[in-house]
Coordinates of C-alpha atoms and ligand atoms in Angstrom, one line a residue:
M3 CA -39.7 37.6 40.8
V4 CA -39.4 36.4 44.5
N5 CA -37.5 39.6 45.2
E6 CA -40.3 41.6 43.7
V7 CA -43.0 39.9 45.7
L8 CA -41.1 40.5 49.0
K9 CA -40.3 44.1 48.0
K10 CA -44.0 44.8 47.4
E11 CA -45.0 43.2 50.7
R12 CA -42.3 45.3 52.5
D13 CA -43.2 48.5 50.7
Y14 CA -46.9 48.1 51.7
K15 CA -45.9 47.4 55.4
M16 CA -43.7 50.5 55.4
T17 CA -46.7 52.7 54.5
K18 CA -48.8 51.3 57.4
L19 CA -46.4 51.5 60.3
S20 CA -47.8 51.9 63.8
P21 CA -46.3 54.7 66.0
L22 CA -44.5 52.1 68.0
Q23 CA -43.0 50.5 64.9
I24 CA -41.8 53.9 63.7
E25 CA -40.0 54.5 66.9
R26 CA -38.6 51.0 67.2
L27 CA -37.1 51.2 63.7
K28 CA -34.9 54.0 65.0
Y29 CA -33.6 52.0 68.0
Q30 CA -29.9 51.4 67.9
P31 CA -29.1 48.1 69.5
K32 CA -26.2 48.0 71.9
L33 CA -23.0 45.9 71.2
P34 CA -20.3 44.5 73.5
S35 CA -17.4 47.0 73.7
S36 CA -15.1 44.4 72.1
L37 CA -17.1 44.5 68.9
K38 CA -17.7 48.3 68.8
G39 CA -14.4 49.0 67.0
G40 CA -15.6 46.9 64.0
I41 CA -14.8 43.6 62.5
N42 CA -11.4 44.5 61.2
S43 CA -10.1 45.5 64.6
L44 CA -10.6 42.3 66.5
E45 CA -8.2 39.9 68.1
M46 CA -9.4 36.3 68.6
V47 CA -8.2 34.5 71.7
E48 CA -8.4 30.7 71.8
G49 CA -9.4 28.8 74.9
S50 CA -8.7 25.1 75.5
A51 CA -9.7 22.2 73.3
T52 CA -13.2 20.9 73.8
Q53 CA -15.1 17.6 73.8
S54 CA -18.7 16.6 73.4
V55 CA -21.0 16.5 76.5
A56 CA -21.3 12.7 76.1
D57 CA -20.6 9.9 73.7
Q58 CA -17.2 11.4 72.8
E59 CA -16.0 8.6 70.7
E60 CA -19.1 8.4 68.4
I61 CA -19.3 12.2 68.0
R62 CA -15.5 12.4 67.3
N63 CA -15.9 9.7 64.6
L64 CA -18.9 11.4 63.0
F65 CA -17.2 14.8 63.0
P66 CA -13.6 14.2 62.4
N67 CA -12.9 17.7 60.9
T68 CA -14.8 19.8 63.3
Y69 CA -14.5 17.9 66.6
G70 CA -12.4 19.1 69.6
K71 CA -11.8 22.7 68.5
P72 CA -11.2 25.3 71.2
T73 CA -13.7 27.9 72.4
V74 CA -12.8 31.5 71.3
T75 CA -13.4 35.0 72.6
F76 CA -12.8 38.4 70.9
K77 CA -11.1 41.4 72.2
S78 CA -10.7 44.7 70.4
S79 CA -7.3 45.4 68.9
S80 CA -5.6 48.7 68.0
F81 CA -4.3 47.0 64.8
S82 CA -6.8 47.3 61.9
K83 CA -6.6 44.8 59.0
S84 CA -8.3 45.0 55.6
S85 CA -10.8 42.4 54.6
E86 CA -11.7 41.2 51.2
A87 CA -15.4 41.3 50.0
R88 CA -17.3 38.1 50.8
N89 CA -20.7 36.7 50.1
V90 CA -22.6 35.1 53.0
G91 CA -25.9 33.3 53.2
V92 CA -28.3 33.3 56.1
I93 CA -31.1 30.9 57.1
L94 CA -33.9 31.3 59.7
S95 CA -34.7 27.8 61.0
G96 CA -37.4 26.3 63.2
G97 CA -40.0 28.1 65.3
Q98 CA -40.1 31.9 65.3
A99 CA -38.4 33.8 68.2
P100 CA -38.4 37.5 68.8
G101 CA -35.1 39.1 67.6
G102 CA -34.4 37.0 64.5
H103 CA -34.5 40.1 62.3
N104 CA -31.9 41.8 64.5
V105 CA -29.5 38.8 64.1
I106 CA -29.7 39.4 60.3
A107 CA -29.3 43.1 60.8
G108 CA -26.2 42.6 63.0
L109 CA -24.7 40.2 60.5
Y110 CA -25.4 42.6 57.6
D111 CA -23.9 45.5 59.4
A112 CA -20.8 43.6 60.3
L113 CA -20.4 42.3 56.8
K114 CA -20.7 45.8 55.3
N115 CA -18.5 47.2 58.1
S116 CA -15.8 44.7 57.1
N117 CA -16.0 45.4 53.4
P118 CA -18.9 47.5 51.8
N119 CA -18.7 45.3 48.7
S120 CA -19.6 42.1 50.6
K121 CA -23.1 40.7 50.0
L122 CA -25.7 39.0 52.3
Y123 CA -28.2 36.5 50.8
G124 CA -31.2 35.4 52.7
F125 CA -32.5 31.8 51.9
L126 CA -36.2 31.7 51.8
G127 CA -38.5 29.5 53.9
G128 CA -35.9 27.9 56.2
P129 CA -33.2 25.3 55.3
S130 CA -35.1 24.2 52.2
G131 CA -34.2 27.6 50.7
I132 CA -30.5 26.7 50.4
I133 CA -31.4 23.3 48.8
D134 CA -33.9 24.7 46.3
G135 CA -31.8 27.9 45.6
K136 CA -34.6 30.3 46.7
Y137 CA -33.0 33.4 48.1
V138 CA -33.0 37.2 48.2
E139 CA -30.1 39.6 48.3
F140 CA -30.4 42.2 51.1
D141 CA -29.7 45.9 50.7
D142 CA -29.9 48.8 53.2
E143 CA -33.5 49.6 52.4
F144 CA -34.6 45.9 52.9
I145 CA -32.7 45.5 56.2
N146 CA -33.8 48.9 57.6
A147 CA -37.5 48.0 57.2
Y148 CA -37.0 45.1 59.7
R149 CA -34.7 46.4 62.4
N150 CA -36.0 45.7 65.9
T151 CA -39.2 44.0 64.6
G152 CA -40.5 40.6 65.7
G153 CA -41.2 37.6 63.5
F154 CA -39.2 35.8 60.9
D155 CA -41.2 37.2 57.9
I156 CA -38.1 38.9 56.5
I157 CA -37.3 35.6 54.7
G158 CA -39.6 33.1 56.4
S159 CA -38.6 30.0 58.3
G160 CA -39.0 26.2 58.0
R161 CA -38.2 22.9 59.6
T162 CA -36.5 20.9 56.8
K163 CA -33.8 18.7 58.3
L164 CA -30.5 19.1 56.4
E165 CA -28.9 15.7 56.6
T166 CA -28.6 13.8 53.4
E167 CA -25.8 13.7 50.9
D168 CA -28.1 15.0 48.1
Q169 CA -29.2 18.0 50.3
F170 CA -25.6 18.8 51.0
Q171 CA -24.6 18.5 47.3
E172 CA -27.6 20.8 46.3
S173 CA -26.6 23.3 49.0
L174 CA -23.0 23.3 47.7
K175 CA -24.2 24.0 44.1
V176 CA -26.4 26.9 45.3
C177 CA -23.5 28.4 47.4
Q178 CA -21.1 28.1 44.5
K179 CA -23.5 29.7 42.1
L180 CA -23.8 32.7 44.4
G181 CA -20.2 32.8 45.4
I182 CA -21.1 32.2 49.0
S183 CA -18.2 31.3 51.3
A184 CA -20.1 31.2 54.6
V185 CA -23.6 30.2 55.8
V186 CA -25.2 31.4 59.1
I187 CA -28.0 29.1 60.5
I188 CA -30.2 30.8 63.1
G189 CA -31.9 28.0 65.0
G190 CA -32.5 25.9 68.0
D191 CA -30.9 22.6 69.1
D192 CA -32.2 20.6 66.0
S193 CA -31.3 23.4 63.5
N194 CA -27.9 23.8 65.0
T195 CA -27.4 20.1 64.7
N196 CA -28.1 20.7 61.0
A197 CA -25.4 23.4 61.1
A198 CA -22.9 21.0 62.6
L199 CA -23.6 18.4 60.0
L200 CA -23.3 20.9 57.1
A201 CA -20.1 22.4 58.6
E202 CA -18.5 18.9 58.8
W203 CA -19.6 18.0 55.2
F204 CA -18.4 21.3 53.7
T205 CA -15.0 20.9 55.5
N206 CA -14.7 17.3 54.6
H207 CA -15.3 18.1 50.9
N208 CA -12.8 21.0 50.9
T209 CA -15.4 23.4 49.7
G210 CA -14.0 26.4 51.6
I211 CA -17.5 27.2 52.9
Q212 CA -17.8 27.9 56.6
V213 CA -21.0 27.4 58.7
I214 CA -21.8 29.3 61.9
G215 CA -24.9 28.9 64.1
C216 CA -26.8 31.4 66.3
P217 CA -28.7 30.2 69.4
K218 CA -32.4 30.8 68.8
T219 CA -35.5 29.4 70.6
I220 CA -38.1 30.7 72.9
D221 CA -37.9 27.3 74.7
G222 CA -34.7 28.3 76.5
D223 CA -33.3 24.8 76.2
L224 CA -30.3 25.7 74.1
K225 CA -28.0 26.7 76.9
N226 CA -25.0 25.5 78.7
D227 CA -21.8 26.9 80.4
Q228 CA -21.0 28.8 77.1
I229 CA -24.5 29.8 76.0
E230 CA -26.3 31.6 78.8
I231 CA -29.7 32.0 77.1
S232 CA -31.2 31.4 73.6
F233 CA -32.6 34.5 72.1
G234 CA -36.4 35.0 72.2
F235 CA -36.8 33.4 75.6
D236 CA -36.7 36.9 77.2
T237 CA -39.4 38.5 75.1
A238 CA -41.6 35.4 74.9
T239 CA -41.7 34.7 78.6
K240 CA -42.4 38.4 79.3
T241 CA -45.3 38.3 76.9
Y242 CA -46.7 35.1 78.5
A243 CA -46.2 36.6 82.0
E244 CA -48.1 39.7 81.0
L245 CA -51.0 37.5 79.8
I246 CA -51.0 35.3 82.9
G247 CA -50.8 38.3 85.2
N248 CA -53.9 39.7 83.4
I249 CA -55.7 36.4 83.8
E250 CA -54.8 36.3 87.5
R251 CA -56.3 39.7 88.0
D252 CA -59.4 38.6 86.2
A253 CA -59.7 35.4 88.3
N254 CA -59.1 37.3 91.5
S255 CA -61.8 39.9 90.5
A256 CA -64.6 37.5 89.4
K257 CA -63.5 34.6 91.7
K258 CA -65.4 32.0 89.7
Y259 CA -62.9 30.2 87.4
W260 CA -59.9 28.0 87.5
H261 CA -57.7 28.9 84.6
F262 CA -55.5 26.1 83.2
V263 CA -52.7 27.6 81.1
K264 CA -50.6 25.4 78.9
I265 CA -47.4 27.2 78.0
M266 CA -45.1 26.5 75.1
G267 CA -41.5 25.3 75.5
R268 CA -41.6 21.9 73.9
S269 CA -39.9 19.3 76.3
A270 CA -38.2 21.6 78.8
S271 CA -40.2 23.6 81.3
H272 CA -38.0 26.7 81.4
V273 CA -40.7 28.9 79.8
A274 CA -43.4 27.7 82.3
L275 CA -41.0 28.1 85.2
E276 CA -39.9 31.6 84.2
A277 CA -43.6 32.7 83.6
A278 CA -44.5 31.3 87.0
L279 CA -41.7 33.1 88.8
Q280 CA -42.9 36.3 87.2
T281 CA -46.5 35.8 88.2
Q282 CA -46.7 33.4 91.2
P283 CA -49.8 31.3 90.2
N284 CA -51.4 28.8 92.5
I285 CA -50.2 25.7 90.8
T286 CA -47.1 25.2 88.5
L287 CA -46.3 21.8 87.1
I288 CA -42.7 21.2 86.1
S289 CA -42.2 18.3 83.7
E290 CA -38.7 17.5 84.9
E291 CA -39.9 17.2 88.5
V292 CA -42.8 15.0 87.4
E293 CA -40.3 12.7 85.8
A294 CA -37.8 12.8 88.7
K295 CA -40.6 11.9 91.2
Q296 CA -42.0 9.3 88.8
M297 CA -45.5 10.9 89.2
S298 CA -48.2 9.1 87.3
L299 CA -50.9 11.0 85.5
D300 CA -53.2 10.0 88.3
S301 CA -50.9 11.3 91.0
I302 CA -50.6 14.7 89.2
V303 CA -54.4 14.9 89.0
S304 CA -54.6 14.1 92.7
Y305 CA -52.0 16.8 93.6
M306 CA -54.0 19.4 91.7
T307 CA -57.4 18.2 93.0
D308 CA -56.1 18.4 96.5
I309 CA -55.2 22.1 96.1
I310 CA -58.5 22.9 94.4
V311 CA -60.5 21.2 97.2
K312 CA -58.5 23.0 99.9
R313 CA -59.0 26.3 98.3
A314 CA -62.7 25.6 97.9
A315 CA -62.9 24.9 101.7
M316 CA -61.5 28.5 102.1
G317 CA -64.3 29.8 99.9
K318 CA -61.9 30.2 96.9
N319 CA -63.4 28.5 93.9
F320 CA -60.8 30.0 91.5
G321 CA -57.1 29.8 90.7
I322 CA -54.4 29.6 88.1
A323 CA -52.6 26.4 87.1
I324 CA -49.6 26.5 84.7
V325 CA -49.0 23.4 82.6
P326 CA -45.7 23.1 80.6
E327 CA -46.3 22.1 77.0
G328 CA -44.2 18.9 77.1
L329 CA -45.7 17.5 80.3
I330 CA -47.2 14.5 78.7
E331 CA -43.8 13.2 77.5
F332 CA -42.4 13.3 81.1
I333 CA -45.1 11.3 82.9
P334 CA -43.4 7.9 83.2
E335 CA -46.2 5.7 81.8
M336 CA -46.7 8.2 79.0
K337 CA -43.0 8.6 78.2
S338 CA -42.6 4.8 77.8
M339 CA -45.8 4.7 75.6
I340 CA -44.7 7.7 73.5
A341 CA -41.2 6.2 72.9
N342 CA -42.8 2.9 71.8
L343 CA -45.3 4.9 69.7
N344 CA -42.5 6.9 68.0
D345 CA -40.8 3.8 66.8
I346 CA -44.1 2.3 65.6
M347 CA -45.0 5.6 63.8
A348 CA -41.7 5.6 62.0
E349 CA -42.7 2.2 60.5
L350 CA -46.4 3.1 60.0
E351 CA -45.6 6.2 57.9
T352 CA -44.9 3.8 55.0
D353 CA -47.6 1.2 55.9
P354 CA -50.5 1.4 53.5
S355 CA -53.0 -0.3 55.9
F356 CA -52.3 2.5 58.4
M357 CA -52.0 5.4 56.0
N358 CA -55.2 4.4 54.1
A359 CA -57.3 3.6 57.2
T360 CA -60.4 5.7 56.8
S361 CA -61.5 6.0 60.5
M362 CA -59.5 7.1 63.5
H363 CA -60.8 4.0 65.3
D364 CA -59.1 1.8 62.7
K365 CA -55.9 3.7 63.2
F366 CA -56.1 3.3 67.0
A367 CA -56.7 -0.4 66.6
I368 CA -53.6 -0.8 64.4
V369 CA -51.5 1.1 66.9
E370 CA -52.8 -0.7 69.9
K371 CA -52.0 -4.0 68.3
R372 CA -48.4 -3.1 67.7
L373 CA -47.7 -1.4 71.1
D374 CA -46.3 -3.5 73.9
D375 CA -49.0 -4.7 76.3
V376 CA -48.5 -2.1 79.1
N377 CA -48.1 0.8 76.6
A378 CA -51.2 -0.4 74.7
S379 CA -53.3 -0.2 77.9
V380 CA -52.0 3.3 78.7
Y381 CA -52.8 4.4 75.2
S382 CA -56.3 2.9 75.1
S383 CA -57.2 4.5 78.5
L384 CA -56.8 8.0 77.0
P385 CA -59.6 10.2 75.7
V386 CA -60.2 9.8 72.0
G387 CA -59.0 13.4 71.2
I388 CA -55.7 12.9 72.9
K389 CA -55.2 9.5 71.2
A390 CA -55.7 11.2 67.9
Q391 CA -53.4 14.1 68.7
L392 CA -50.6 11.6 69.7
L393 CA -50.8 10.1 66.1
A394 CA -50.4 13.5 64.5
D395 CA -47.3 13.8 62.2
R396 CA -43.9 13.9 63.9
D397 CA -41.9 17.0 63.1
P398 CA -39.0 16.5 60.6
H399 CA -36.7 15.7 63.6
G400 CA -39.0 12.8 64.8
N401 CA -40.4 14.7 67.8
V402 CA -44.0 14.4 68.9
Q403 CA -45.6 17.9 68.2
V404 CA -46.5 18.6 71.8
S405 CA -48.1 21.9 70.9
K406 CA -50.9 19.8 69.3
I407 CA -51.6 17.8 72.5
E408 CA -54.2 19.4 74.7
T409 CA -52.8 18.4 78.0
E410 CA -54.6 21.3 79.8
K411 CA -57.9 19.9 78.7
L412 CA -57.0 16.4 79.6
L413 CA -56.2 17.6 83.1
I414 CA -59.4 19.5 83.4
E415 CA -61.4 16.4 82.4
M416 CA -59.6 14.1 84.8
I417 CA -59.8 16.6 87.7
S418 CA -63.6 17.0 87.1
N419 CA -64.0 13.2 87.2
K420 CA -62.0 13.0 90.4
L421 CA -64.0 15.8 92.0
S422 CA -67.3 14.0 91.1
E423 CA -65.9 10.9 92.7
L424 CA -65.1 12.9 95.9
K425 CA -68.6 14.5 95.8
S426 CA -70.3 11.1 95.5
R427 CA -68.4 10.1 98.7
G428 CA -70.0 13.1 100.4
E429 CA -66.8 15.3 100.5
Y430 CA -67.0 19.1 100.0
I431 CA -65.6 20.1 96.7
G432 CA -67.0 23.7 96.2
K433 CA -67.7 24.7 92.6
F434 CA -65.3 23.8 89.9
S435 CA -65.6 25.8 86.6
A436 CA -62.5 25.7 84.4
Q437 CA -61.2 27.7 81.4
S438 CA -58.3 26.5 79.3
H439 CA -55.7 28.5 77.5
F440 CA -52.6 27.7 75.4
F441 CA -50.0 30.5 75.2
G442 CA -47.3 29.9 72.6
Y443 CA -47.7 31.5 69.2
E444 CA -48.8 34.8 71.0
G445 CA -45.2 35.3 72.2
R446 CA -43.0 34.1 69.4
C447 CA -43.3 37.2 67.1
A448 CA -43.6 39.9 69.7
F449 CA -41.5 43.1 69.2
P450 CA -38.1 42.0 70.8
S451 CA -37.5 43.4 74.2
N452 CA -34.5 45.7 74.5
F453 CA -32.6 42.8 75.8
D454 CA -33.4 40.5 72.8
A455 CA -32.9 43.4 70.4
D456 CA -29.4 44.0 71.8
Y457 CA -28.5 40.4 72.3
C458 CA -29.7 39.3 68.8
Y459 CA -27.9 42.2 67.0
S460 CA -24.7 41.3 68.9
L461 CA -25.1 37.6 68.1
G462 CA -25.4 38.4 64.4
Y463 CA -22.5 40.9 64.4
N464 CA -20.4 38.3 66.3
A465 CA -21.3 35.6 63.8
Y466 CA -19.5 37.5 61.2
A467 CA -16.5 38.0 63.5
L468 CA -16.3 34.2 63.7
I469 CA -16.5 33.9 59.9
S470 CA -13.9 36.6 59.3
N471 CA -11.6 34.7 61.6
G472 CA -11.9 31.5 59.5
L473 CA -14.0 29.4 61.9
S474 CA -16.6 26.8 60.9
G475 CA -18.9 24.6 63.0
Y476 CA -19.2 27.2 65.8
L477 CA -22.1 28.7 67.6
S478 CA -22.0 32.5 68.1
S479 CA -21.8 33.2 71.8
V480 CA -22.3 36.4 73.8
K481 CA -21.9 36.0 77.5
N482 CA -22.0 37.9 80.8
L483 CA -25.5 39.0 79.9
T484 CA -26.7 40.3 83.3
A485 CA -24.0 43.0 83.0
S486 CA -24.5 46.1 80.8
A487 CA -24.2 45.3 77.1
D488 CA -20.7 47.0 76.8
Q489 CA -19.4 44.4 79.2
W490 CA -20.8 41.4 77.3
I491 CA -18.2 38.9 76.1
A492 CA -18.4 37.9 72.5
G493 CA -16.9 34.6 71.1
G494 CA -17.7 31.2 69.8
V495 CA -18.3 27.7 71.0
P496 CA -17.8 24.5 68.8
L497 CA -21.2 22.9 68.0
T498 CA -19.8 19.4 68.6
M499 CA -19.1 20.4 72.2
M500 CA -22.8 20.4 72.9
M501 CA -23.6 17.1 71.2
N502 CA -24.6 13.6 72.3
M503 CA -26.3 10.6 70.7
E504 CA -30.1 10.3 70.9
K505 CA -32.8 8.1 69.3
R506 CA -34.6 9.9 66.5
H507 CA -37.0 8.3 64.0
G508 CA -36.1 4.9 65.6
A509 CA -32.3 5.3 65.0
M510 CA -29.4 6.7 67.1
K511 CA -28.3 10.2 65.8
P512 CA -25.9 12.9 66.9
V513 CA -27.9 15.8 68.3
I514 CA -27.3 18.9 70.4
K515 CA -28.3 18.0 74.0
K516 CA -31.3 19.9 75.3
A517 CA -30.9 21.7 78.6
L518 CA -33.8 20.7 80.9
V519 CA -34.7 22.4 84.1
E520 CA -32.2 21.5 86.8
L521 CA -34.1 20.5 89.9
D522 CA -31.1 21.2 92.2
G523 CA -30.6 24.7 90.6
P524 CA -31.6 28.1 92.0
V525 CA -34.4 28.7 89.5
F526 CA -36.5 25.6 90.4
K527 CA -35.6 26.1 94.1
Q528 CA -37.3 29.6 94.0
L529 CA -40.5 27.9 92.9
A530 CA -40.2 24.9 95.3
D531 CA -39.6 27.2 98.3
N532 CA -42.7 29.3 97.6
R533 CA -45.3 27.2 95.9
E534 CA -47.2 26.0 99.1
D535 CA -47.7 29.7 100.0
W536 CA -48.7 30.6 96.5
A537 CA -51.2 27.7 96.3
M538 CA -53.3 28.8 99.2
N539 CA -52.7 32.5 99.5
D540 CA -53.1 34.6 96.4
R541 CA -49.6 36.1 95.8
Y542 CA -50.3 37.0 92.2
L543 CA -47.9 39.4 90.5
F544 CA -48.8 41.6 87.5
P545 CA -45.7 42.2 85.4
G546 CA -47.6 44.2 82.7
A547 CA -46.5 44.6 79.1
V548 CA -42.9 44.6 77.8
Q549 CA -41.7 48.2 77.8
Y550 CA -39.4 49.6 75.1
F551 CA -39.1 53.3 76.2
G552 CA -38.7 54.7 79.7
P553 CA -36.4 54.1 82.7
S554 CA -33.7 51.4 82.2
S555 CA -35.1 49.7 85.4
V556 CA -38.2 48.9 83.4
C557 CA -36.9 48.5 79.9
D558 CA -33.6 46.6 80.3
I559 CA -34.5 44.0 82.9
T560 CA -33.6 40.4 82.0
T561 CA -35.4 37.2 83.1
V562 CA -35.6 35.9 86.6
T563 CA -34.0 32.7 85.3
L564 CA -31.0 34.4 83.9
R565 CA -30.5 36.5 87.1
L566 CA -30.7 33.5 89.4
E567 CA -28.5 31.4 87.2
Q568 CA -25.9 34.1 87.0
S569 CA -25.9 34.8 90.7
K570 CA -25.3 31.1 91.3
Q571 CA -22.3 31.2 88.9
L572 CA -21.0 34.4 90.5
A573 CA -21.2 32.8 93.9
G574 CA -19.3 29.8 92.4
V575 CA -22.0 27.4 93.5
Ligands
FBP18 P1 -37.9 25.7 68.1 O1 -37.4 27.1 68.5 O2 -37.1 24.6 68.9 O3 -37.9 25.5 66.7 O4 -39.4 25.5 68.6 C1 -40.1 26.5 69.2 C2 -41.6 26.1 69.4 O5 -42.3 27.2 69.6 C3 -41.9 25.1 70.5 O6 -42.0 25.7 71.8 C4 -43.1 24.4 70.1 O7 -43.4 23.2 70.6 C5 -42.9 24.3 68.6 O8 -42.1 25.4 68.2 C6 -44.2 24.5 67.8 O9 -43.9 24.2 66.4 P2 -44.7 24.7 65.2 O10 -44.4 26.2 65.0 O11 -44.2 23.9 64.1 O12 -46.2 24.5 65.5

């Protein structure tokens, strides 16, 4: 039945393809040369044993079977082995990111290349699909309809956290019913934490089922020495940069608005930083810098107001300000208040007086009573809308849903108040008229850029190489990404290598460590070295739309972030 519904949906879509879709379906993604000979002609080379990035003893104790394994790389071999048919399941997990369909296409092609009788099952609606036994079986026609397309609609996604004994038992039953001996989880840091837990459980229970992760997230925060970039970051940042460039041109034409653009990326500011380097706006806030400099909300507002007033004195009553989505969590007084609030919310979720409170004001009062004194006064000083947004449900991993907090509007309101104050003291403030934007969902399902199409296909293909070499608890890794695709290096990195202990839902849990913007790194330095110039002089850049056909210099370029990070590594800095 489920298959039938999906089939009908797909068949309808196939009759309504746009000219671009028709051409993109024909695009053949590039593979690293080591994988081009096929799955059965690969040699696996082991690196040295690994350890977790922090909290080694706790992580080792929690993952006794999968901890400490070596990194691996693949090289092509002239010896070709035969492979038995296998059944594999795949899950799309967390927020959408351009290229997810190509990971599945790469995995499918590798599986069939290895043995045409192998089967690939897609679990529906994210990790809950493997628990509830909701799945589809892919065939050529199904996969071909989604090659090089954006979105996760091939099987849908979800944010269920796989962590309980019951969930693992149910997953095992479903895998055994379908004869599945390996599961691929395509997700970000939290979803790959799920993958690590499931891998450990399956190994510990001698199930013979392997688990492999693939690094997905537009946020760009799942990266380290082994993972150069998460997929989707390239396309999403290019999409936001196109939109910001368009807004810059509009602002520079009409010269009457300040545009405040909040940009997705959750905690880390990689997306905001990359979009800023591509477009050179007047103001770019970076959450990690705000935290390092211990900037209060008031000092951020003063910094921005100062630029607005100076530009007004030059006759420029317009500009662009970029605000990273997670800013609020990095402002010291807010961070402390949110941490306190998260612990309280974990208790209040089961407290009838809070859950049944009919007015928001009653909820605010309950929360303020429970918060520590300082945190209560920070919370109560916020506008009502922001206070309510901070009480919205946590995601299943216990994170505040920063996409729901309108920081850009909070800043506009506070800057307007500060400007009124200055005006009342007789200072010249020009005219301040602001527009707010939030770019996030617009970029998550765009057609994958050529880079993401190639990278994702390679990640999926490589995931099966890891499976066929008997590995579990590994993340598919493809490196050397600023070189041409044939020189990319395919391999795997143990998931436990990226883990540390963090507080979630009020308790310490093993999680994959998020990569935040490095303030001493070349990417942030590029912004820091130029922002004074960009603030006063309009140095706007207009990157335009992602291009799929045309010269390689236009179609195959990677992000500024990746280029700068790679040049640092090449220089051995
Ligand atoms: P993940 O890739 O980490 O799952 O999140 C991506 C993301 O787009 C974040 O940037 C954003 O904060 C969040 O998802 C929004 O979540 P939702 O789609 O549930 O609104």
